[in-house]
Coordinates of C-alpha atoms in Angstrom, one line a residue:
M147 CA 184.9 81.3 273.3
G148 CA 188.6 80.5 273.4
S149 CA 188.5 78.2 276.4
P150 CA 187.0 74.7 276.5
V151 CA 183.4 74.8 277.7
E152 CA 183.2 73.3 281.1
L153 CA 179.4 73.5 281.6
L154 CA 176.5 74.1 279.2
L155 CA 173.0 75.0 280.4
R156 CA 170.7 74.1 277.5
G157 CA 167.1 74.6 276.7
G158 CA 166.1 76.9 279.5
T159 CA 164.3 80.3 279.7
L160 CA 166.8 83.0 280.7
V161 CA 165.6 85.4 283.3
D162 CA 168.7 87.6 283.4
G163 CA 168.3 89.7 286.5
T164 CA 167.5 93.0 284.8
G165 CA 163.8 92.6 285.1
A166 CA 163.4 92.1 281.4
P167 CA 161.0 89.4 280.1
G168 CA 162.4 85.8 280.1
R169 CA 163.7 84.5 276.7
P170 CA 165.1 81.2 275.4
A171 CA 168.9 81.0 275.6
D172 CA 171.6 78.5 276.3
L173 CA 174.6 79.4 278.6
A174 CA 178.1 78.2 278.3
V175 CA 180.6 78.4 281.2
A176 CA 184.3 78.5 280.7
D177 CA 187.0 79.7 283.2
G178 CA 184.2 80.8 285.6
R179 CA 182.6 83.2 283.1
I180 CA 179.4 83.1 281.1
T181 CA 178.7 83.3 277.4
V182 CA 175.1 83.7 276.3
L183 CA 174.2 81.5 273.3
P184 CA 171.2 81.2 271.0
P185 CA 169.0 78.3 271.9
G186 CA 170.0 75.0 270.4
S187 CA 173.6 76.0 269.9
A188 CA 175.9 73.0 269.0
V189 CA 178.5 73.3 271.7
A190 CA 180.5 70.5 273.2
A191 CA 180.9 70.7 276.9
A192 CA 182.4 68.6 279.7
E193 CA 179.0 68.7 281.5
T194 CA 175.5 69.6 280.1
V195 CA 172.5 70.5 282.3
D196 CA 169.2 70.0 280.5
A197 CA 167.2 73.1 281.6
T198 CA 164.1 72.4 279.4
G199 CA 161.0 73.7 281.0
Q200 CA 163.2 75.4 283.7
V201 CA 164.2 79.0 284.3
V202 CA 167.9 80.0 284.5
T203 CA 168.7 83.0 286.7
P204 CA 171.7 84.7 288.2
G205 CA 172.7 83.3 291.6
F206 CA 170.7 85.0 294.3
I207 CA 172.3 87.7 296.5
D208 CA 171.2 87.7 300.1
V209 CA 171.8 91.3 301.1
H210 CA 171.2 90.8 304.8
T211 CA 172.8 87.9 306.7
H212 CA 174.5 87.2 310.0
S213 CA 176.5 84.3 308.8
D214 CA 179.9 85.9 309.4
A215 CA 181.2 83.3 311.8
L216 CA 180.2 80.1 309.9
A217 CA 183.6 80.0 308.1
A218 CA 185.6 82.0 310.6
P219 CA 188.7 80.5 312.4
H220 CA 186.7 79.1 315.3
G221 CA 183.2 79.4 314.1
G222 CA 183.3 76.0 312.4
A223 CA 184.2 74.0 315.6
P224 CA 181.4 74.5 318.1
P225 CA 181.3 72.4 321.3
G226 CA 179.1 69.4 321.2
G227 CA 180.8 66.8 319.0
P228 CA 179.6 65.3 315.7
E229 CA 176.0 66.2 316.3
A230 CA 176.8 69.9 316.7
A231 CA 179.1 69.8 313.7
E232 CA 176.3 68.3 311.6
A233 CA 174.0 71.0 312.7
I234 CA 176.5 73.7 311.6
E235 CA 176.9 72.0 308.2
Q236 CA 173.1 72.1 307.7
L237 CA 173.2 75.8 308.5
R238 CA 176.0 76.3 305.9
L239 CA 174.0 74.5 303.2
A240 CA 170.7 76.2 303.8
P241 CA 171.3 79.3 301.7
L242 CA 172.9 77.4 298.8
L243 CA 170.0 75.0 298.5
Q244 CA 167.6 77.8 297.8
G245 CA 169.9 79.4 295.2
V246 CA 171.9 81.9 297.2
T247 CA 175.4 82.2 295.8
T248 CA 176.5 85.5 297.5
E249 CA 175.8 86.7 301.0
I250 CA 176.4 90.1 302.5
S251 CA 177.2 89.9 306.2
G252 CA 178.2 92.4 308.8
N253 CA 174.7 93.7 309.1
C254 CA 172.9 95.5 312.0
G255 CA 176.1 97.0 313.3
T256 CA 177.9 93.7 314.0
S257 CA 180.8 92.4 312.0
L258 CA 183.9 90.4 312.9
F259 CA 186.2 93.4 312.3
P260 CA 187.7 96.0 312.8
A261 CA 189.2 96.8 316.2
L262 CA 192.2 98.1 317.9
P263 CA 194.4 95.2 319.0
E264 CA 194.0 95.9 322.7
R265 CA 190.2 95.7 322.3
L266 CA 190.0 92.3 320.6
P267 CA 189.6 90.1 323.8
D268 CA 186.6 92.0 325.1
L269 CA 185.1 92.2 321.6
A270 CA 185.4 88.4 321.3
A271 CA 183.0 87.9 324.2
H272 CA 180.5 90.2 322.6
L273 CA 180.7 88.4 319.3
R274 CA 180.3 85.0 321.0
V275 CA 177.0 86.0 322.3
T276 CA 175.9 87.5 318.9
F277 CA 176.9 84.6 316.7
G278 CA 176.6 81.6 319.1
T279 CA 178.5 79.1 317.0
G280 CA 181.3 78.6 319.4
P281 CA 184.3 80.8 320.1
V282 CA 184.6 83.6 317.6
Q283 CA 187.9 85.5 316.9
P284 CA 187.5 89.1 315.8
A285 CA 189.9 90.6 313.4
E286 CA 191.8 93.9 313.3
D287 CA 190.7 94.8 309.8
F288 CA 189.0 93.4 306.6
D289 CA 192.2 91.8 305.3
A290 CA 192.6 89.8 308.5
F291 CA 188.9 88.9 308.4
A292 CA 189.2 87.7 304.8
A293 CA 192.4 85.7 305.6
G294 CA 190.5 84.0 308.5
Q295 CA 187.7 82.7 306.4
H296 CA 188.3 79.0 305.7
P297 CA 187.7 78.3 302.0
E298 CA 186.9 74.6 302.6
L299 CA 183.9 75.8 304.7
R300 CA 182.5 78.4 302.3
R301 CA 179.6 77.2 300.2
T302 CA 178.7 80.7 299.0
H303 CA 180.6 83.9 298.3
L304 CA 180.7 86.4 301.2
A305 CA 180.9 90.1 301.2
S306 CA 180.9 92.1 304.5
L307 CA 179.8 95.4 305.8
V308 CA 181.7 97.2 308.6
G309 CA 179.5 97.0 311.7
H310 CA 179.3 100.3 313.7
G311 CA 178.7 98.4 316.9
T312 CA 181.9 96.4 316.4
L313 CA 183.8 99.5 315.3
R314 CA 182.6 101.4 318.5
A315 CA 183.4 98.4 320.8
G316 CA 186.7 98.0 319.0
V317 CA 187.8 101.5 319.8
M318 CA 186.0 102.6 323.0
G319 CA 184.5 99.5 324.5
F320 CA 180.9 99.2 325.7
A321 CA 180.5 102.5 327.5
A322 CA 177.2 104.3 327.2
R323 CA 178.6 107.7 326.3
P324 CA 179.6 109.7 323.3
P325 CA 183.0 109.1 321.8
R326 CA 185.8 111.5 322.6
P327 CA 187.2 113.3 319.5
E328 CA 190.2 111.1 319.3
E329 CA 188.0 108.0 319.6
L330 CA 185.7 109.1 316.8
A331 CA 188.8 109.9 314.7
A332 CA 190.1 106.4 315.3
M333 CA 186.7 104.9 314.4
C334 CA 186.8 106.8 311.1
A335 CA 190.3 105.7 310.4
L336 CA 189.5 102.0 310.9
L337 CA 186.4 102.3 308.8
D338 CA 188.3 104.1 306.0
R339 CA 191.0 101.3 306.0
A340 CA 188.4 98.5 305.9
L341 CA 186.4 100.1 303.1
A342 CA 189.6 100.6 301.1
Q343 CA 190.5 96.9 301.6
G344 CA 187.1 95.9 300.1
A345 CA 184.4 96.0 302.8
A346 CA 181.0 96.7 301.2
G347 CA 179.7 99.6 303.3
L348 CA 178.9 100.7 306.9
S349 CA 176.1 99.2 308.9
T350 CA 174.4 100.2 312.1
G351 CA 172.1 98.4 314.6
L352 CA 170.7 101.3 316.5
I353 CA 168.6 99.1 318.9
Y354 CA 171.7 97.1 320.0
P355 CA 174.3 98.1 322.5
P356 CA 176.8 99.6 321.9
G357 CA 175.3 101.1 318.7
T358 CA 172.3 102.4 320.6
Y359 CA 174.5 104.6 322.6
A360 CA 175.5 106.6 319.5
D361 CA 173.8 109.9 318.5
T362 CA 173.0 111.0 315.0
D363 CA 176.2 113.2 314.7
E364 CA 178.4 110.2 315.4
I365 CA 176.7 108.2 312.6
V366 CA 176.9 111.1 310.2
A367 CA 180.7 111.3 310.7
L368 CA 181.1 107.7 309.9
A369 CA 178.7 107.7 307.0
R370 CA 180.7 110.5 305.4
V371 CA 183.6 108.0 305.3
A372 CA 181.4 105.5 303.5
A373 CA 180.3 108.2 301.1
R374 CA 183.9 109.0 300.1
H375 CA 184.2 105.4 299.1
G376 CA 180.9 105.5 297.2
K377 CA 179.5 102.8 299.5
P378 CA 176.2 102.6 301.3
Y379 CA 175.1 103.3 304.8
V380 CA 173.0 100.3 305.8
T381 CA 170.9 100.7 308.9
H382 CA 168.7 98.7 311.3
L383 CA 166.7 101.7 312.4
R384 CA 166.6 103.0 316.0
D385 CA 163.0 101.9 316.2
E386 CA 160.9 99.7 313.9
M387 CA 157.9 99.9 316.2
S388 CA 155.9 102.8 317.6
Q389 CA 158.6 105.4 316.6
V390 CA 159.4 103.9 313.2
E391 CA 158.6 107.1 311.3
T392 CA 160.9 109.2 313.6
A393 CA 163.6 106.6 313.2
L394 CA 163.2 106.7 309.4
E395 CA 163.6 110.4 309.4
E396 CA 166.9 110.1 311.4
A397 CA 168.2 107.6 308.7
L398 CA 167.2 110.0 305.9
E399 CA 168.9 112.9 307.7
I400 CA 172.1 110.8 308.0
A401 CA 172.0 110.1 304.3
V402 CA 171.4 113.7 303.3
R403 CA 174.1 115.1 305.7
S404 CA 176.7 112.5 304.8
G405 CA 176.0 112.0 301.1
A406 CA 176.0 108.2 301.5
P407 CA 173.5 106.0 299.7
L408 CA 171.0 104.7 302.3
Q409 CA 169.9 101.1 302.7
V410 CA 167.1 100.5 305.2
S411 CA 167.5 97.0 306.6
H412 CA 164.6 94.6 306.8
H413 CA 162.1 97.4 306.6
K414 CA 159.1 96.6 308.8
T415 CA 156.5 98.3 311.0
A416 CA 156.3 95.9 313.9
G417 CA 154.2 95.8 317.1
R418 CA 150.6 96.8 317.5
H419 CA 151.3 100.5 317.6
A420 CA 153.0 100.5 314.2
W421 CA 150.8 98.1 312.3
G422 CA 149.7 99.7 309.0
A423 CA 152.5 102.3 309.1
T424 CA 154.0 101.1 305.8
L425 CA 151.1 103.1 304.3
R426 CA 153.2 106.1 305.3
T427 CA 156.8 104.9 305.4
L428 CA 156.9 103.6 301.9
P429 CA 155.6 106.8 300.3
R430 CA 158.1 108.7 302.5
L431 CA 160.9 106.6 301.0
E432 CA 159.6 107.2 297.5
Q433 CA 159.4 110.9 298.1
A434 CA 162.9 111.0 299.4
R435 CA 164.2 109.2 296.4
A436 CA 162.3 111.6 294.1
D437 CA 164.0 114.4 296.1
G438 CA 167.4 113.0 295.2
V439 CA 168.2 110.7 298.2
D440 CA 169.6 107.4 297.0
V441 CA 167.5 105.2 299.3
L442 CA 166.5 101.6 299.0
C443 CA 165.5 98.9 301.4
D444 CA 165.4 95.1 301.9
V445 CA 162.8 92.8 303.4
Y446 CA 162.2 89.2 304.3
P447 CA 158.9 87.4 303.6
Y448 CA 157.7 86.6 307.1
T449 CA 155.6 88.3 309.8
A450 CA 158.1 87.2 312.5
G451 CA 161.6 88.6 313.1
S452 CA 164.5 87.1 315.1
T453 CA 167.2 88.7 317.3
V454 CA 169.0 88.2 320.5
L455 CA 167.1 87.9 323.8
H456 CA 169.1 90.6 325.6
A457 CA 167.8 93.1 323.0
M458 CA 164.4 92.8 324.7
L459 CA 166.0 94.4 327.8
P460 CA 166.6 98.2 328.2
P461 CA 169.9 99.4 326.8
W462 CA 171.4 100.3 330.2
T463 CA 171.5 96.6 331.1
S464 CA 174.3 96.1 328.6
D465 CA 176.4 99.1 329.5
G466 CA 179.9 97.8 329.9
G467 CA 179.4 94.7 327.7
V468 CA 178.4 91.0 328.2
A469 CA 180.2 90.5 331.5
A470 CA 178.5 93.5 333.0
L471 CA 175.1 92.4 331.7
L472 CA 175.5 89.0 333.3
E473 CA 176.7 90.5 336.5
R474 CA 173.6 92.7 336.8
L475 CA 170.9 90.2 335.9
P476 CA 170.8 88.2 339.2
R477 CA 170.0 91.3 341.3
P478 CA 166.3 91.8 342.2
E479 CA 166.5 95.5 342.0
V480 CA 167.8 95.2 338.4
R481 CA 164.9 93.0 337.4
D482 CA 162.4 95.3 339.1
R483 CA 163.9 98.2 337.1
I484 CA 163.6 96.2 333.9
R485 CA 160.0 95.5 334.6
A486 CA 159.3 99.2 335.2
D487 CA 161.1 100.2 332.0
I488 CA 159.1 97.7 329.9
A489 CA 155.9 98.9 331.4
G490 CA 156.7 102.7 331.1
G491 CA 159.1 102.8 328.3
V492 CA 162.5 104.5 328.0
N493 CA 163.1 107.5 325.7
G494 CA 164.8 106.3 322.5
W495 CA 164.4 102.6 323.2
E496 CA 162.3 100.4 320.9
N497 CA 160.8 98.3 323.8
T498 CA 159.7 95.2 321.8
I499 CA 158.0 93.7 324.8
G500 CA 156.1 96.9 325.7
N501 CA 154.9 97.0 322.1
G502 CA 153.8 93.4 322.0
G503 CA 154.3 91.1 325.0
W504 CA 156.2 88.1 326.1
D505 CA 153.6 85.8 324.6
L506 CA 154.9 86.8 321.1
I507 CA 158.5 85.9 321.9
A508 CA 159.7 82.3 321.3
V509 CA 163.2 80.9 322.1
A510 CA 165.1 80.0 318.9
A511 CA 168.4 79.0 320.4
A512 CA 169.6 78.6 324.0
P513 CA 172.8 76.4 324.3
G514 CA 172.3 73.7 327.0
H515 CA 168.5 74.3 327.2
P516 CA 166.9 72.6 324.2
E517 CA 163.7 72.2 326.2
A518 CA 163.1 76.0 325.8
E519 CA 163.7 76.1 322.0
G520 CA 160.6 76.6 319.9
R521 CA 158.5 77.7 322.9
R522 CA 157.0 81.1 324.0
I523 CA 158.7 82.8 326.9
A524 CA 155.3 83.6 328.5
D525 CA 154.4 79.9 328.5
L526 CA 157.8 78.8 329.8
A527 CA 157.6 81.3 332.7
A528 CA 154.0 80.4 333.6
E529 CA 154.9 76.7 333.8
R530 CA 157.6 77.6 336.4
G531 CA 155.5 80.1 338.3
L532 CA 157.8 82.9 337.3
D533 CA 157.4 86.4 336.0
P534 CA 158.6 86.5 332.3
V535 CA 161.3 89.0 333.1
D536 CA 162.7 86.6 335.8
Y537 CA 162.6 83.7 333.4
A538 CA 164.3 85.7 330.6
C539 CA 167.0 86.8 333.0
D540 CA 167.5 83.3 334.3
L541 CA 167.8 81.9 330.8
L542 CA 170.3 84.5 329.8
L543 CA 172.4 83.7 332.8
A544 CA 172.2 79.9 332.2
A545 CA 173.2 80.3 328.6
R546 CA 175.9 83.0 329.2
G547 CA 173.9 85.5 327.2
E548 CA 173.7 83.3 324.0
V549 CA 170.0 83.2 323.6
T550 CA 168.2 84.0 320.3
I551 CA 164.5 84.6 320.0
I552 CA 161.8 84.8 317.4
S553 CA 159.3 87.7 317.6
H554 CA 155.9 87.3 316.1
S555 CA 155.3 91.0 315.8
M556 CA 154.3 92.0 312.2
R557 CA 151.2 92.0 310.1
E558 CA 150.8 90.3 306.7
D559 CA 149.6 93.4 304.8
D560 CA 152.7 95.4 305.9
V561 CA 155.0 92.6 304.7
R562 CA 153.2 92.4 301.4
R563 CA 153.5 96.2 300.8
V564 CA 157.2 96.2 301.4
L565 CA 157.8 93.1 299.2
A566 CA 155.9 94.7 296.4
S567 CA 157.6 98.1 296.6
P568 CA 160.0 99.0 293.7
L569 CA 162.5 100.1 296.3
S570 CA 162.9 96.7 298.1
M571 CA 165.2 93.8 297.5
I572 CA 165.3 90.5 299.3
G573 CA 167.4 89.7 302.4
S574 CA 166.9 86.8 304.7
D575 CA 168.2 88.4 307.9
G576 CA 169.2 84.9 308.7
V577 CA 170.7 84.2 312.1
P578 CA 172.3 80.8 311.5
K579 CA 172.6 79.3 315.0
P580 CA 171.8 75.7 316.1
G581 CA 168.5 75.1 317.8
R582 CA 165.3 76.3 316.1
P583 CA 166.4 79.3 314.0
H584 CA 164.0 81.3 312.0
P585 CA 162.9 79.5 308.8
R586 CA 163.8 82.6 306.7
W587 CA 167.5 81.3 306.7
A588 CA 166.4 78.3 304.6
G589 CA 163.2 79.6 303.0
S590 CA 163.2 83.3 302.1
F591 CA 164.1 83.2 298.4
A592 CA 162.0 80.2 297.6
R593 CA 159.1 81.7 299.5
V594 CA 159.2 84.9 297.5
L595 CA 159.3 83.0 294.2
G596 CA 156.7 80.4 295.2
H597 CA 154.2 81.7 297.8
Y598 CA 154.3 85.4 297.1
G599 CA 155.3 85.4 293.4
R600 CA 153.5 82.5 291.8
D601 CA 150.7 81.6 294.2
Q602 CA 149.8 85.1 295.5
R603 CA 150.7 86.9 292.3
L604 CA 152.2 89.7 294.2
L605 CA 155.3 89.8 291.9
P606 CA 155.9 88.6 288.4
L607 CA 158.9 86.2 288.2
E608 CA 161.2 88.6 286.4
R609 CA 160.6 91.3 289.0
A610 CA 161.1 88.9 291.9
V611 CA 164.4 87.7 290.4
H612 CA 165.6 91.3 289.9
K613 CA 165.0 92.0 293.6
M614 CA 167.3 89.0 294.3
T615 CA 170.0 89.6 291.7
G616 CA 170.5 92.7 289.6
L617 CA 169.1 95.2 292.1
P618 CA 171.3 94.1 295.1
A619 CA 174.4 93.7 292.8
G620 CA 174.0 97.3 291.7
R621 CA 173.4 98.6 295.2
F622 CA 176.5 96.9 296.8
G623 CA 178.9 97.2 293.9
L624 CA 179.1 93.5 293.2
T625 CA 180.7 93.8 289.8
G626 CA 180.1 90.9 287.4
R627 CA 177.3 89.4 289.6
G628 CA 173.5 89.7 289.6
V629 CA 173.0 89.9 285.8
I630 CA 173.5 87.2 283.2
R631 CA 175.5 88.7 280.3
D632 CA 178.6 87.7 278.3
G633 CA 181.6 87.8 280.6
A634 CA 179.6 87.8 283.9
L635 CA 180.8 85.6 286.7
A636 CA 179.2 82.1 286.6
D637 CA 176.9 82.1 289.6
L638 CA 173.7 80.6 288.4
V639 CA 170.4 78.9 289.4
V640 CA 168.2 76.6 287.5
L641 CA 164.7 76.3 289.0
D642 CA 161.2 75.1 288.1
P643 CA 158.9 78.1 288.3
A644 CA 155.8 75.9 288.7
A645 CA 157.3 73.9 291.6
V646 CA 159.6 76.2 293.5
R647 CA 158.4 76.7 297.1
D648 CA 159.7 76.9 300.6
T649 CA 159.2 74.0 303.0
A650 CA 161.0 75.4 306.1
T651 CA 158.7 76.0 309.1
F652 CA 159.2 77.2 312.6
D653 CA 159.1 73.6 313.9
H654 CA 161.4 72.4 311.1
P655 CA 163.4 75.5 310.1
L656 CA 166.1 74.0 307.9
R657 CA 164.0 72.0 305.5
A658 CA 165.3 72.5 302.0
P659 CA 163.0 74.1 299.4
E660 CA 161.5 72.3 296.4
G661 CA 162.0 73.2 292.8
V662 CA 165.6 74.5 292.9
G663 CA 167.4 71.9 290.8
T664 CA 170.9 73.3 290.0
V665 CA 173.1 75.9 291.6
V666 CA 176.4 76.9 290.1
V667 CA 179.0 78.8 292.2
A668 CA 182.0 80.2 290.5
G669 CA 181.4 78.0 287.4
R670 CA 181.1 74.7 289.4
V671 CA 178.0 72.8 290.1
A672 CA 177.4 73.0 293.8
V673 CA 173.8 71.7 293.8
R674 CA 172.6 69.0 291.4
H675 CA 169.0 67.7 291.4
G676 CA 168.4 69.7 294.5
R677 CA 171.2 68.0 296.5
P678 CA 174.6 69.4 297.4
T679 CA 177.6 68.0 295.5
G680 CA 180.2 68.8 298.0
V681 CA 181.7 71.7 296.0
R682 CA 183.0 74.5 298.1
A683 CA 183.7 77.3 295.6
G684 CA 182.7 80.3 297.7
A685 CA 185.2 83.1 298.2
V686 CA 185.4 86.4 300.1
V687 CA 184.3 89.2 297.8
R688 CA 186.1 92.5 297.9
V689 CA 184.1 95.5 296.8
R690 CA 186.3 98.2 295.2

């Protein structure tokens, strides 16, 4: 080591992210890089962390987040004064406190870039509804997105996918039609530029307008661009409920035809008509991989999901964008049609309510309506003597579309199967909005290590850590991250394997976990004794 040692982690058990058994080792950090030392090495350091009885791991990589706007130009200044600013800061800290040092955003087809310049104003309205942290400014390309991230707000590193929905809206708006040849060519060109600049891959959200308006051929054309860059196609399937197996076949077809690696986002089989379907979907993924398809998936450790309320409505309601949605919703004939479509279904639409019911849907965030947060829509509607569709439409109108929900739609045995699969890695799918967000944003990684790993014995520690570090780093090309070895980037976690556990709940969703003592980001101690130090060392990661 030619540079002075800034930090020494001494006396711990190294779980290096490869899945190999833990072993005693000390770690020295200099110039933001790691050197692995024999235990008990006599090294002088500016700061020493005693890791005796603890496990030292690579910093966790959250492969599926929606935190794009937390450090964007306007995302850090929500309306509401100091109280709102404090809530946003809690949201920024939540991943860090459970050991996450790198997030991959831009998932489910929505990123803050790219777009043609003339489309940016309309795109901003769509992103405001999606992210809900105040005004959000979209960017023309990845370079502009990276420049707009405020380093003083970044607690973790951030990589980003290119969202197909943003790409589509940024070229052709929110029309429910196929792209013209020149529009598809423009989408491909914008994607190519963003990937060359360092974006991590292509994502789709095929249940969300405008992504839901795309057919398979459109996605294949774009995935071919990702394949040329050696970057993955990451998809929220067109249906995760009654038609999940059909939707999975579409994703596999896109991977085969395009040549792009396939990442199935937050794999689940939700709704009563799909419970137990992981008994078929996971073997199908394993067979596809055996047949040469580079397919993996991610999962969060909860039986409830979270998304935007307007996704509970048929896709035609959002044709034309947010303004068109809000213009339609007051009309009685529109609400009657929504009710009929939920009852009878619409070809190609997931229909969460038809597969479950309004009693499974709770409000997570509704600006200006805190009385609704944390409560089921069926109950809120009944108290007011309203049909749930009318209540949902009224709430969307009152909140200008910015309503997030939690859907209690999965079964525990399905979640356990996906967590245990050798093809899965961990992603929170965190939607960090004020209100009562899903506890997965603050609890996913600690929950896997504590509840499912140690207490339920579903995963040995080394395998669980691999799903959070080495496996995602390899999938997304995060060079120097995810595995502890000489010369690796110094993103590290020191935790107590006997004590680590999640404490976040649906009533208290941002409670910090226990048992995560030290978190190092870019060689600097960002969490000490379980508390943030104020270090803001996160940076935008470019994947080449």
